[in-house]
Short mmCIF file of C-alpha atoms in Angstrom, two decimals:
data_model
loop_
_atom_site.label_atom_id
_atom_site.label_comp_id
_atom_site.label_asym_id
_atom_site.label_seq_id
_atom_site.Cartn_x
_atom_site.Cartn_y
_atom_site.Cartn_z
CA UNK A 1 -115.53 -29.17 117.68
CA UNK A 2 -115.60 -33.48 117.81
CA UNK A 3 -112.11 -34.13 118.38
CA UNK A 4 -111.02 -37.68 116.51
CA UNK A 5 -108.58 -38.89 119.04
CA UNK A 6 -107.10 -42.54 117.89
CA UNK A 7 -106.63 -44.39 121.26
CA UNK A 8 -104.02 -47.31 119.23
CA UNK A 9 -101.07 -47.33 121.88
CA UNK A 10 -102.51 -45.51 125.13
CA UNK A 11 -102.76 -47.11 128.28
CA UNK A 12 -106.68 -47.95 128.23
CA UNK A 13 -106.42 -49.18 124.80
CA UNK A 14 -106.44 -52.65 125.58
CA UNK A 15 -108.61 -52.27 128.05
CA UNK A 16 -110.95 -50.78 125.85
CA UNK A 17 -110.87 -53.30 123.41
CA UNK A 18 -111.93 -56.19 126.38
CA UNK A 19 -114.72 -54.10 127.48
CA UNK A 20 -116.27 -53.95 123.56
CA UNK A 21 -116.25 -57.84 123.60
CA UNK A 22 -118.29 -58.08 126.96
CA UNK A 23 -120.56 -55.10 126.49
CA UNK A 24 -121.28 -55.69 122.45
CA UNK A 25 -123.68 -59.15 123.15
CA UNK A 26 -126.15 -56.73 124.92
CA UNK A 27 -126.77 -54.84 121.97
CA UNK A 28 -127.47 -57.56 119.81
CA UNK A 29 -130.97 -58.57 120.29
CA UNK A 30 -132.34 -54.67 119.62
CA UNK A 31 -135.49 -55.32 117.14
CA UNK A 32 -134.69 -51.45 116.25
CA UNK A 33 -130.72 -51.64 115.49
CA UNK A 34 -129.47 -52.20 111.70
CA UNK A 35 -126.43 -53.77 110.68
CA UNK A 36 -126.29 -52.85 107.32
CA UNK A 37 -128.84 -51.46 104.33
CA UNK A 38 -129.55 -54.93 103.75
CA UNK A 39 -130.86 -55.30 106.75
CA UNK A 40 -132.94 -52.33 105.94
CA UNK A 41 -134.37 -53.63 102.79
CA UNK A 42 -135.32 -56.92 104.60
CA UNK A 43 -136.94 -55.00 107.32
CA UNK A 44 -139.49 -52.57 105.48
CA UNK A 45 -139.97 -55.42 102.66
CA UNK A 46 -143.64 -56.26 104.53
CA UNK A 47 -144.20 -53.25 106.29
CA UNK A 48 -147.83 -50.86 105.50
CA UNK A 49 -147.75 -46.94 105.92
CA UNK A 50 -151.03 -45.74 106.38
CA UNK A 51 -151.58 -42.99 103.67
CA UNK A 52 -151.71 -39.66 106.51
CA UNK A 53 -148.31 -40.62 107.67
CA UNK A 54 -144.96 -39.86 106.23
CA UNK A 55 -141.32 -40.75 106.50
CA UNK A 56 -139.33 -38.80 108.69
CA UNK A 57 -135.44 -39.67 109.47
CA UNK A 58 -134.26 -38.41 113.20
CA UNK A 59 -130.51 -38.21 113.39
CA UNK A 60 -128.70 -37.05 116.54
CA UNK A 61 -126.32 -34.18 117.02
CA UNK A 62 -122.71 -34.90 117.48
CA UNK A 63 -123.64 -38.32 119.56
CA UNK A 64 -120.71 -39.34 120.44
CA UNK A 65 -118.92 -35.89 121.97
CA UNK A 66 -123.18 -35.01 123.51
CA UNK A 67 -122.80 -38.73 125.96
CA UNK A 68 -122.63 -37.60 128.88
CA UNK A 69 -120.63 -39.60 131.53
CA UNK A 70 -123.49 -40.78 133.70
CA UNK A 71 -125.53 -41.21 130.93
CA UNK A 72 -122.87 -43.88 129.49
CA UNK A 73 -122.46 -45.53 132.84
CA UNK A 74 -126.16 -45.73 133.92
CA UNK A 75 -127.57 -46.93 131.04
CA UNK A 76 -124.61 -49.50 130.49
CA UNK A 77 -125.13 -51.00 134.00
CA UNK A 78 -128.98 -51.08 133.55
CA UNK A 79 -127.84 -53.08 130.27
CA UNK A 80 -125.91 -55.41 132.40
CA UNK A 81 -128.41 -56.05 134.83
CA UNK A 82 -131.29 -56.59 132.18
CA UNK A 83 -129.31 -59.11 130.51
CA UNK A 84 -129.70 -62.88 131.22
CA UNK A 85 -126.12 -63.78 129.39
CA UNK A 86 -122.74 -64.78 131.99
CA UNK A 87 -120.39 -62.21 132.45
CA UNK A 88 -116.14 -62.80 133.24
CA UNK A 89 -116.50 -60.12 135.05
CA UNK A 90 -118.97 -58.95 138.53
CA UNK A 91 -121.32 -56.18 136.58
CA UNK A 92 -119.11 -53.39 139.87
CA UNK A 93 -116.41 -54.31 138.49
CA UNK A 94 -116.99 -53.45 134.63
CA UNK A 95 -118.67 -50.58 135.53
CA UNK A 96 -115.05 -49.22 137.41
CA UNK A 97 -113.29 -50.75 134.39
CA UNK A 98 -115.39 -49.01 131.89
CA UNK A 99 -115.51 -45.46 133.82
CA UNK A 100 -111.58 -45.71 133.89
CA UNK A 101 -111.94 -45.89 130.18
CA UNK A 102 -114.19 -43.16 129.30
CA UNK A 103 -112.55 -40.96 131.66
CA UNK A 104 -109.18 -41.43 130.72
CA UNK A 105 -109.38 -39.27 126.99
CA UNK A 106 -106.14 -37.04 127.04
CA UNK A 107 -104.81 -36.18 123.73
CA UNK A 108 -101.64 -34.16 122.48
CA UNK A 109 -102.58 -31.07 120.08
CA UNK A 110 -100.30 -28.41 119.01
CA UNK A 111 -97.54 -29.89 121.31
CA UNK A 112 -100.04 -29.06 124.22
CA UNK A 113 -102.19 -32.07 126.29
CA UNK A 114 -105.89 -31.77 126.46
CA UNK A 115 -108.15 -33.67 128.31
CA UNK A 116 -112.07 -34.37 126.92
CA UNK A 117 -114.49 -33.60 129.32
CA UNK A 118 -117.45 -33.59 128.20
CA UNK A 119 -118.90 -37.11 125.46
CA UNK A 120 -116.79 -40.54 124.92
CA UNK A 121 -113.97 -40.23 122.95
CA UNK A 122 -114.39 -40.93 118.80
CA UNK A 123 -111.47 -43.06 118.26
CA UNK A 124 -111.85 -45.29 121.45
CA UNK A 125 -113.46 -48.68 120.62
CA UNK A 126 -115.85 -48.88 123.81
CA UNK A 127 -117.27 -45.43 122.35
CA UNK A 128 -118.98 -47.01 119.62
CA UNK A 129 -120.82 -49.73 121.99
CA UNK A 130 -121.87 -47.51 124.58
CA UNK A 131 -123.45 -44.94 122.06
CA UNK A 132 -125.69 -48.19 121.03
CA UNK A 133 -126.31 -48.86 124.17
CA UNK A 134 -127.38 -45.30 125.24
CA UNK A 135 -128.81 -45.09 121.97
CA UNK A 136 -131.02 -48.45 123.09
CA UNK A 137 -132.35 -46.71 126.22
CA UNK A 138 -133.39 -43.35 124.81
CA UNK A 139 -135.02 -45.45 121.97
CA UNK A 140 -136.99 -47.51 124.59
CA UNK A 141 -138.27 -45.17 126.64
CA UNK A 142 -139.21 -42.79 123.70
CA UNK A 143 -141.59 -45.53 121.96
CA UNK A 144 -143.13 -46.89 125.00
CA UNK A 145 -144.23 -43.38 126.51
CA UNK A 146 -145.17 -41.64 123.38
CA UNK A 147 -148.87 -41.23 122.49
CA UNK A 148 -148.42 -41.70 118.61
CA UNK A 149 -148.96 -44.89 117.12
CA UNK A 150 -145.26 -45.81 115.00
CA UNK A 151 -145.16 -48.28 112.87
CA UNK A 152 -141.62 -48.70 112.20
CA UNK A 153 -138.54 -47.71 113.92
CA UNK A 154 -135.18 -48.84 112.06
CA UNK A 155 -131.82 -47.18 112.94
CA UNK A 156 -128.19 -47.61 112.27
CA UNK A 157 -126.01 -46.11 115.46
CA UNK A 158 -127.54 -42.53 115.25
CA UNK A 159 -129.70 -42.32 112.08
CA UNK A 160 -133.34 -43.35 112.36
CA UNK A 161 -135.78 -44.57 110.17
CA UNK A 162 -139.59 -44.05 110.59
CA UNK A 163 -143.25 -42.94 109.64
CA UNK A 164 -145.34 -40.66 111.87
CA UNK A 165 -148.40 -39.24 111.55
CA UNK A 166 -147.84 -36.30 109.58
CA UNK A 167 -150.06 -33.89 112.15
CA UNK A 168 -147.89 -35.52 115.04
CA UNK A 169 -144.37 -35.09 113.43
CA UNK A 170 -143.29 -31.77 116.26
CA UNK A 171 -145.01 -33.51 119.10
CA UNK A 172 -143.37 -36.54 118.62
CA UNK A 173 -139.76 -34.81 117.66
CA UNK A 174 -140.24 -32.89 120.56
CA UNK A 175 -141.09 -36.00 122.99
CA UNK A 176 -137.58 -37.08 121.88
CA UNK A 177 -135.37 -34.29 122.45
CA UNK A 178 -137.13 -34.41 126.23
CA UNK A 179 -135.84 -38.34 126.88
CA UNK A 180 -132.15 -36.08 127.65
CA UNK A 181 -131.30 -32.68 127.38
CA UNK A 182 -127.96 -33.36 125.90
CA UNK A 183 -128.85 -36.03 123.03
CA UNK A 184 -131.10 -33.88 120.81
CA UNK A 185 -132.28 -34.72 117.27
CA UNK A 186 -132.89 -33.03 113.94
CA UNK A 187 -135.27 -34.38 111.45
CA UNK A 188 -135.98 -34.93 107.75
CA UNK A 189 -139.44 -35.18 106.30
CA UNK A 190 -140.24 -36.67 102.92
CA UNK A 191 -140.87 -34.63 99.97
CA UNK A 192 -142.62 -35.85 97.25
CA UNK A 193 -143.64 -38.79 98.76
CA UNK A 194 -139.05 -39.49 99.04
CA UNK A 195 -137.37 -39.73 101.88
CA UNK A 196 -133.40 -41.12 101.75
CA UNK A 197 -131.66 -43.01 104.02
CA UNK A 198 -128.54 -44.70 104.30
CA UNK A 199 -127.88 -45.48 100.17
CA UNK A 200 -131.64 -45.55 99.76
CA UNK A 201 -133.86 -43.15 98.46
CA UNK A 202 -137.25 -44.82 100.00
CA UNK A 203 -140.58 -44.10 98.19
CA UNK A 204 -144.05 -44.00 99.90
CA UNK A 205 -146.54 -45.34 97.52
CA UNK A 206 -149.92 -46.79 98.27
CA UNK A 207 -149.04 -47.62 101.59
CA UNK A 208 -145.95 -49.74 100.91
CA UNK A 209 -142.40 -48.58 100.62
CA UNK A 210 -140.26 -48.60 97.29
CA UNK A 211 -136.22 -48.40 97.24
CA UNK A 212 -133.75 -47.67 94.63
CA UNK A 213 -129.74 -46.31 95.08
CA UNK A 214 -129.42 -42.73 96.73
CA UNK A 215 -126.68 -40.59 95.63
CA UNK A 216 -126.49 -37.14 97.45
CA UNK A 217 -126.27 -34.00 95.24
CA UNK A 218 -122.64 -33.63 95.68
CA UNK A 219 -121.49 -37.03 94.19
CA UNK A 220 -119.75 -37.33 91.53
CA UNK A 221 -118.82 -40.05 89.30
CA UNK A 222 -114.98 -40.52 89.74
CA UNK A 223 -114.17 -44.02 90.72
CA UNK A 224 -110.85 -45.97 90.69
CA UNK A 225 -109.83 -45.14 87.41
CA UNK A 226 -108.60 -47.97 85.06
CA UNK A 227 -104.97 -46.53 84.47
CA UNK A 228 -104.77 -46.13 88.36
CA UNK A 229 -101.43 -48.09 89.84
CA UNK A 230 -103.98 -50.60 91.76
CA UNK A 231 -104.23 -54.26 91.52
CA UNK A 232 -106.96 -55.38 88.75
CA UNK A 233 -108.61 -57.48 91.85
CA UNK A 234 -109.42 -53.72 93.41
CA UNK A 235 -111.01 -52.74 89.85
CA UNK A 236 -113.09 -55.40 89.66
CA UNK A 237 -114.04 -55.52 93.04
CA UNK A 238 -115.50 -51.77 92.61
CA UNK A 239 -117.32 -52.86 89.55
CA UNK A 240 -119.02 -56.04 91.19
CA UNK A 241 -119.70 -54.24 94.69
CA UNK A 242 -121.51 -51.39 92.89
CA UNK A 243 -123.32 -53.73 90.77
CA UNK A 244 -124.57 -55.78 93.68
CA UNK A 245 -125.84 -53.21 95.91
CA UNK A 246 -128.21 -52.21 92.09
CA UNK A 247 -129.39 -55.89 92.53
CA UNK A 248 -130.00 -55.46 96.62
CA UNK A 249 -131.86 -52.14 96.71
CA UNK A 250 -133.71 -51.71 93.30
CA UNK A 251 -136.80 -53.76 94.02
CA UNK A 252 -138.39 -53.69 90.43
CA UNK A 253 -137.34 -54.20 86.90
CA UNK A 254 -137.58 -51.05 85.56
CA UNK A 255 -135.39 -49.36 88.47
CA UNK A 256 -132.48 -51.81 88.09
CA UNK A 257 -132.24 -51.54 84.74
CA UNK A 258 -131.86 -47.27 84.76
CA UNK A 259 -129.08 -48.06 87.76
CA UNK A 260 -127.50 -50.80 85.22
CA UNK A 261 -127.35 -48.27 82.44
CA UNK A 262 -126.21 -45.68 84.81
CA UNK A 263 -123.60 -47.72 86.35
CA UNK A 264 -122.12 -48.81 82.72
CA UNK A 265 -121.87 -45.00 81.84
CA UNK A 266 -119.98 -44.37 84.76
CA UNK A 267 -117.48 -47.23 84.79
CA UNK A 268 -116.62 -46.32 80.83
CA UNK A 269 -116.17 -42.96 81.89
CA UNK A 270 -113.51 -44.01 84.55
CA UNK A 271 -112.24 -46.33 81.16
CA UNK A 272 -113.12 -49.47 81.82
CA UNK A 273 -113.79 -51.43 78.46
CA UNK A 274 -116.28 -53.46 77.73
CA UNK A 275 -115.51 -56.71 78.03
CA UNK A 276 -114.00 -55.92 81.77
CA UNK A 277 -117.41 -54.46 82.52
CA UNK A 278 -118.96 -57.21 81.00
CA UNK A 279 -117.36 -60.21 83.17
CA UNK A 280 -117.57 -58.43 86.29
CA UNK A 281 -121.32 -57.54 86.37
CA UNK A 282 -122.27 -60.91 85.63
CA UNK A 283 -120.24 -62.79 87.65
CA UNK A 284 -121.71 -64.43 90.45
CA UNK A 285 -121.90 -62.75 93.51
CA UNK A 286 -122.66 -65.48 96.17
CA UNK A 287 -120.49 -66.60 98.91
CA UNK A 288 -119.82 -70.21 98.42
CA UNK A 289 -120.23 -71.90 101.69
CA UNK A 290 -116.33 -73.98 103.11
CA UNK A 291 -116.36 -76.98 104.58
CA UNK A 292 -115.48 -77.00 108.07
CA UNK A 293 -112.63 -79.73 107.41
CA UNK A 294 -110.91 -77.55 104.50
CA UNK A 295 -107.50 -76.01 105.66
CA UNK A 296 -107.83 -72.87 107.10
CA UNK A 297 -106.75 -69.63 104.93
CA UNK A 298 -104.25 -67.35 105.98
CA UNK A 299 -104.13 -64.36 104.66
CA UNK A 300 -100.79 -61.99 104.04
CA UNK A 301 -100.66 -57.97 103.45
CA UNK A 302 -98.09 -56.79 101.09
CA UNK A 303 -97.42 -53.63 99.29
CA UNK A 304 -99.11 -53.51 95.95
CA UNK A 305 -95.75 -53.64 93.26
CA UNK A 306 -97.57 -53.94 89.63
CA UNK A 307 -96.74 -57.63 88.42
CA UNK A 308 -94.41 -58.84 91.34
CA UNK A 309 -97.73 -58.76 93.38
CA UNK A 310 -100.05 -60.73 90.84
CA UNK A 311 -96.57 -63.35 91.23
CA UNK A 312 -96.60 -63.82 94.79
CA UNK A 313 -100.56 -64.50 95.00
CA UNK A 314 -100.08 -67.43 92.24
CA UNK A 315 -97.38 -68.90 94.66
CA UNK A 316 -99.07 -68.82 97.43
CA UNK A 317 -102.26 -69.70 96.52
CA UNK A 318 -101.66 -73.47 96.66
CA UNK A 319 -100.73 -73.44 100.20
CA UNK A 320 -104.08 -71.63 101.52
CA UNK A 321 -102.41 -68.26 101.43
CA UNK A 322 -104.67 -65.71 99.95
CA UNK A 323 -102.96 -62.32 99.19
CA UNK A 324 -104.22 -59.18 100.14
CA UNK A 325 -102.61 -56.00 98.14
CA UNK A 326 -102.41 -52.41 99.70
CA UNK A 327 -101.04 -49.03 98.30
CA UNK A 328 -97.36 -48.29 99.41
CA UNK A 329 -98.50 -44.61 99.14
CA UNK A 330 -102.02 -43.47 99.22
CA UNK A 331 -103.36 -39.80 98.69
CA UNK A 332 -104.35 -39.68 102.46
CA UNK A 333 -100.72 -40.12 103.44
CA UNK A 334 -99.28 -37.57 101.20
CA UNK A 335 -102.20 -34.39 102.06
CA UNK A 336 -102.97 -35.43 106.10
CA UNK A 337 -100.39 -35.36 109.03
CA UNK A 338 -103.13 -34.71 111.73
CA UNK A 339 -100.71 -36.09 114.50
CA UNK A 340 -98.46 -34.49 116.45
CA UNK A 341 -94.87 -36.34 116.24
CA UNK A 342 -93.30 -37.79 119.16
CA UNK A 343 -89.70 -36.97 119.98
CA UNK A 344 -87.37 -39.90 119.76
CA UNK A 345 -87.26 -40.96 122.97
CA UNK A 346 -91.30 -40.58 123.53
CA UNK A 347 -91.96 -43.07 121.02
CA UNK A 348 -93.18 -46.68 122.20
CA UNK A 349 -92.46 -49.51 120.12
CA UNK A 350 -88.62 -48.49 119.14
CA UNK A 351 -84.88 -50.60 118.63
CA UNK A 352 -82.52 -48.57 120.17
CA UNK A 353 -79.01 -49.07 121.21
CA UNK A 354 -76.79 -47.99 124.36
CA UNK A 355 -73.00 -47.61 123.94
CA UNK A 356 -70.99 -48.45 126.88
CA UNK A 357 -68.74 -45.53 128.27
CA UNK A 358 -65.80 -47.74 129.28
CA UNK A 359 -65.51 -50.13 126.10
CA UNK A 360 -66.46 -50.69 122.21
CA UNK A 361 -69.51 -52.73 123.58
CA UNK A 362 -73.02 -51.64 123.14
CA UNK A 363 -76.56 -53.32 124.10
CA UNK A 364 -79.46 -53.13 121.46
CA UNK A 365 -82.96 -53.87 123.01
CA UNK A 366 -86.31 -53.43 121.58
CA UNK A 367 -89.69 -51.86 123.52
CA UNK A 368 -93.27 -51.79 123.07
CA UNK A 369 -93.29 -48.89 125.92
CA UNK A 370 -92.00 -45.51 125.89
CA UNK A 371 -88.55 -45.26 125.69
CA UNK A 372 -87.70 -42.97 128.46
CA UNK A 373 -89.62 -44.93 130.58
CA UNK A 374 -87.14 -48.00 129.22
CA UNK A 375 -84.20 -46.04 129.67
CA UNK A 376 -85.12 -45.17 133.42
CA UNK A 377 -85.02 -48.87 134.05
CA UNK A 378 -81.79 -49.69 132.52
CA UNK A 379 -80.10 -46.95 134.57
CA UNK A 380 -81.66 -48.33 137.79
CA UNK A 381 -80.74 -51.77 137.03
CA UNK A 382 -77.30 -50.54 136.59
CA UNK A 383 -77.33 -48.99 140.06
CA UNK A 384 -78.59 -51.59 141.68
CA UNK A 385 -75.89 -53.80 140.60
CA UNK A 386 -73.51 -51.33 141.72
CA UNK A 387 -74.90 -50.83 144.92
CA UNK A 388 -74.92 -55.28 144.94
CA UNK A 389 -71.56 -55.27 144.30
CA UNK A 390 -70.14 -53.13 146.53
CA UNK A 391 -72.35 -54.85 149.27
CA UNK A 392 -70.83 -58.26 148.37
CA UNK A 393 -67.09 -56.31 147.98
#
């Protein structure tokens, strides 16, 4: 079981969040790490795969509930102390901060508290740097003690892209599940010369790689549907992003144009017409550059209401306010309620009023912390100014 535990309101959330912005930097300058599958595309653009190897993808088991908690905090200070870039903070310090954090993973389930002991926490955002930077160090000392010869190495957080030689394929799977006994990997091998990763399905063809869009075998082709009670900006968004990633990964003529066709199937099926196919596949799909002395845009989030919406963005648009439409009600709303639910006066961020016993008055106050924790305080404070008056009586 990998418990999703959402850390938005708990006492190292903050915290959390300061330790991503000093630990992130160190994970930057990784030759092996990808951002996105453009970044793949750019990186296997020049690279040769000599004809007795093949592509394998390695992919790690549950990696962030395997971490173990020296694992996270040994290779994170070795990452410190390898880096050359100023810190806020001395590297004994973080590492106290940080172990607070990872240990700290209690959760409510069933109306019972749990504590994770075992992995960092999915939901926490330190989690997600720290399994890069573990991720980092296994890599490293995998490549520079095996015996085969690898000529690439690409990966995106746990998913790894790479060629071995295909008599060499166990040895070298095996050399990695030794680096630590609790971050094991599985493998994929190429068939048919096709290996996919990411949205890729990579082909290995006199010694050079070829891409074109992966779709796994249980896609289907239901997008957001025309009639569907979403802005038009959303539509045509879906069209143009689907459109652009056909440009970005088919690398010849022949493969874009059987995506193109396939794509224009596919968005008259969801009943699109034409003409609103038409404009959105050819429309331009660079990011025009701002000049630093433009006013700065501010953008608003509003509930998507059909034609009031499309109102408000033409109003605001002339004073730098770009409009950004969400659902008042979306499908995961209506079938999820993975939470348990607080009792009233367990809930942090709450208005609440007091009535007073001896008159018509009544106090209303407002708190970002739990309110029986707020509560506590206002009956103190009212003691102690008993207890002040009586003194001064």
């Amino acid at each position: 079981m990998r418990p999703i535990v959402s850390f938005c309101g708990s006492p190292t959330y903050q915290l959390s969040k300061y330790l991503t912005t000093i630990l992130q930097p160190l994970t930057d300058k990784s030759r092996h790490k990808l951002q996105s599958t453009e970044d793949f595309i750019n990186a296997t653009k020049t690279v040769q795969i000599p004809d007795d190897y093949k592509l394998v993808s390695f992919d790690v088991k549950s990696l962030f509930t395997s971490i173990p908690l020296q694992l996270a905090l040994q290779c994170t200070e070795t990452a410190i102390r390898k880096s050359t870039e100023p810190l806020p903070l001395p590297t004994d310090d973080i590492m106290d901060l940080l172990n607070i954090c990872l240990t700290s993973t209690y959760f409510q389930y069933n109306g019972k508290h749990y504590k994770q002991l075992h992995g960092t926490a999915m939901g926490s955002p330190v989690s997600v740097v720290i399994a890069e930077i573990v991720m980092q160090n296994i890599e490293e000392r995998a490549l520079s003690t095996c015996r085969q010869t690898i000529p690439l190495w690409l990966r995106y957080v746990d998913d790894t892209f790479t060629a071995v030689r295909h008599d060499e394929i166990d040895a070298f799977h095996n050399h990695l599940n030794e680096q630590n006994t609790d971050i094991q990997f599985t493998r994929e091998v190429e068939e048919n010369g096709k290996l996919p990763f990411l949205d890729c399905l990579v082909s290995h063809n006199d010694n050079s790689l070829r891409t074109t869009v992966y779709r796994k075998p249980t896609h289907t082709d239901r997008l957001l549907d025309e009639s569907s009670y979403n802005p038009t900006s959303h539509k045509a968004t879906t069209i143009r992003t689907l459109t652009r990633r056909a440009q970005l990964v088919c690398d010849s003529t022949d493969s874009l144009s059987d995506e193109n066709k396939y794509l224009h199937r596919v968005f008259t099926k969801n009943n699109y017409n034409n003409d609103f196919i038409r404009r959105n596949t050819h429309r331009p799909t660079t990011t025009t550059e701002t000049n630093d002395t433009a006013t700065p845009t501010t953008t608003a989030t509003i509930p998507y209401i059909k034609g009031m919406s499309e109102n408000i963005s033409r109003i605001l648009l002339p004073f730098n306010i770009r409009v950004a439409h969400k659902p008042i009600t979306t499908l995961r709303q209506l079938l999820t309620n993975v939470k348990d639910k607080d009792e009233p006066r367990n809930r942090q961020g709450t208005i609440y009023k007091i009535n007073c016993s001896d008159c018509q008055a009544s106090y209303i106050g407002e708190t970002g912390r739990n309110l029986t924790t707020r509560l506590t305080e206002h009956r103190r404070a009212t003691r102690k100014g008993i207890l002040q008056y009586l003194t001064v009586a």
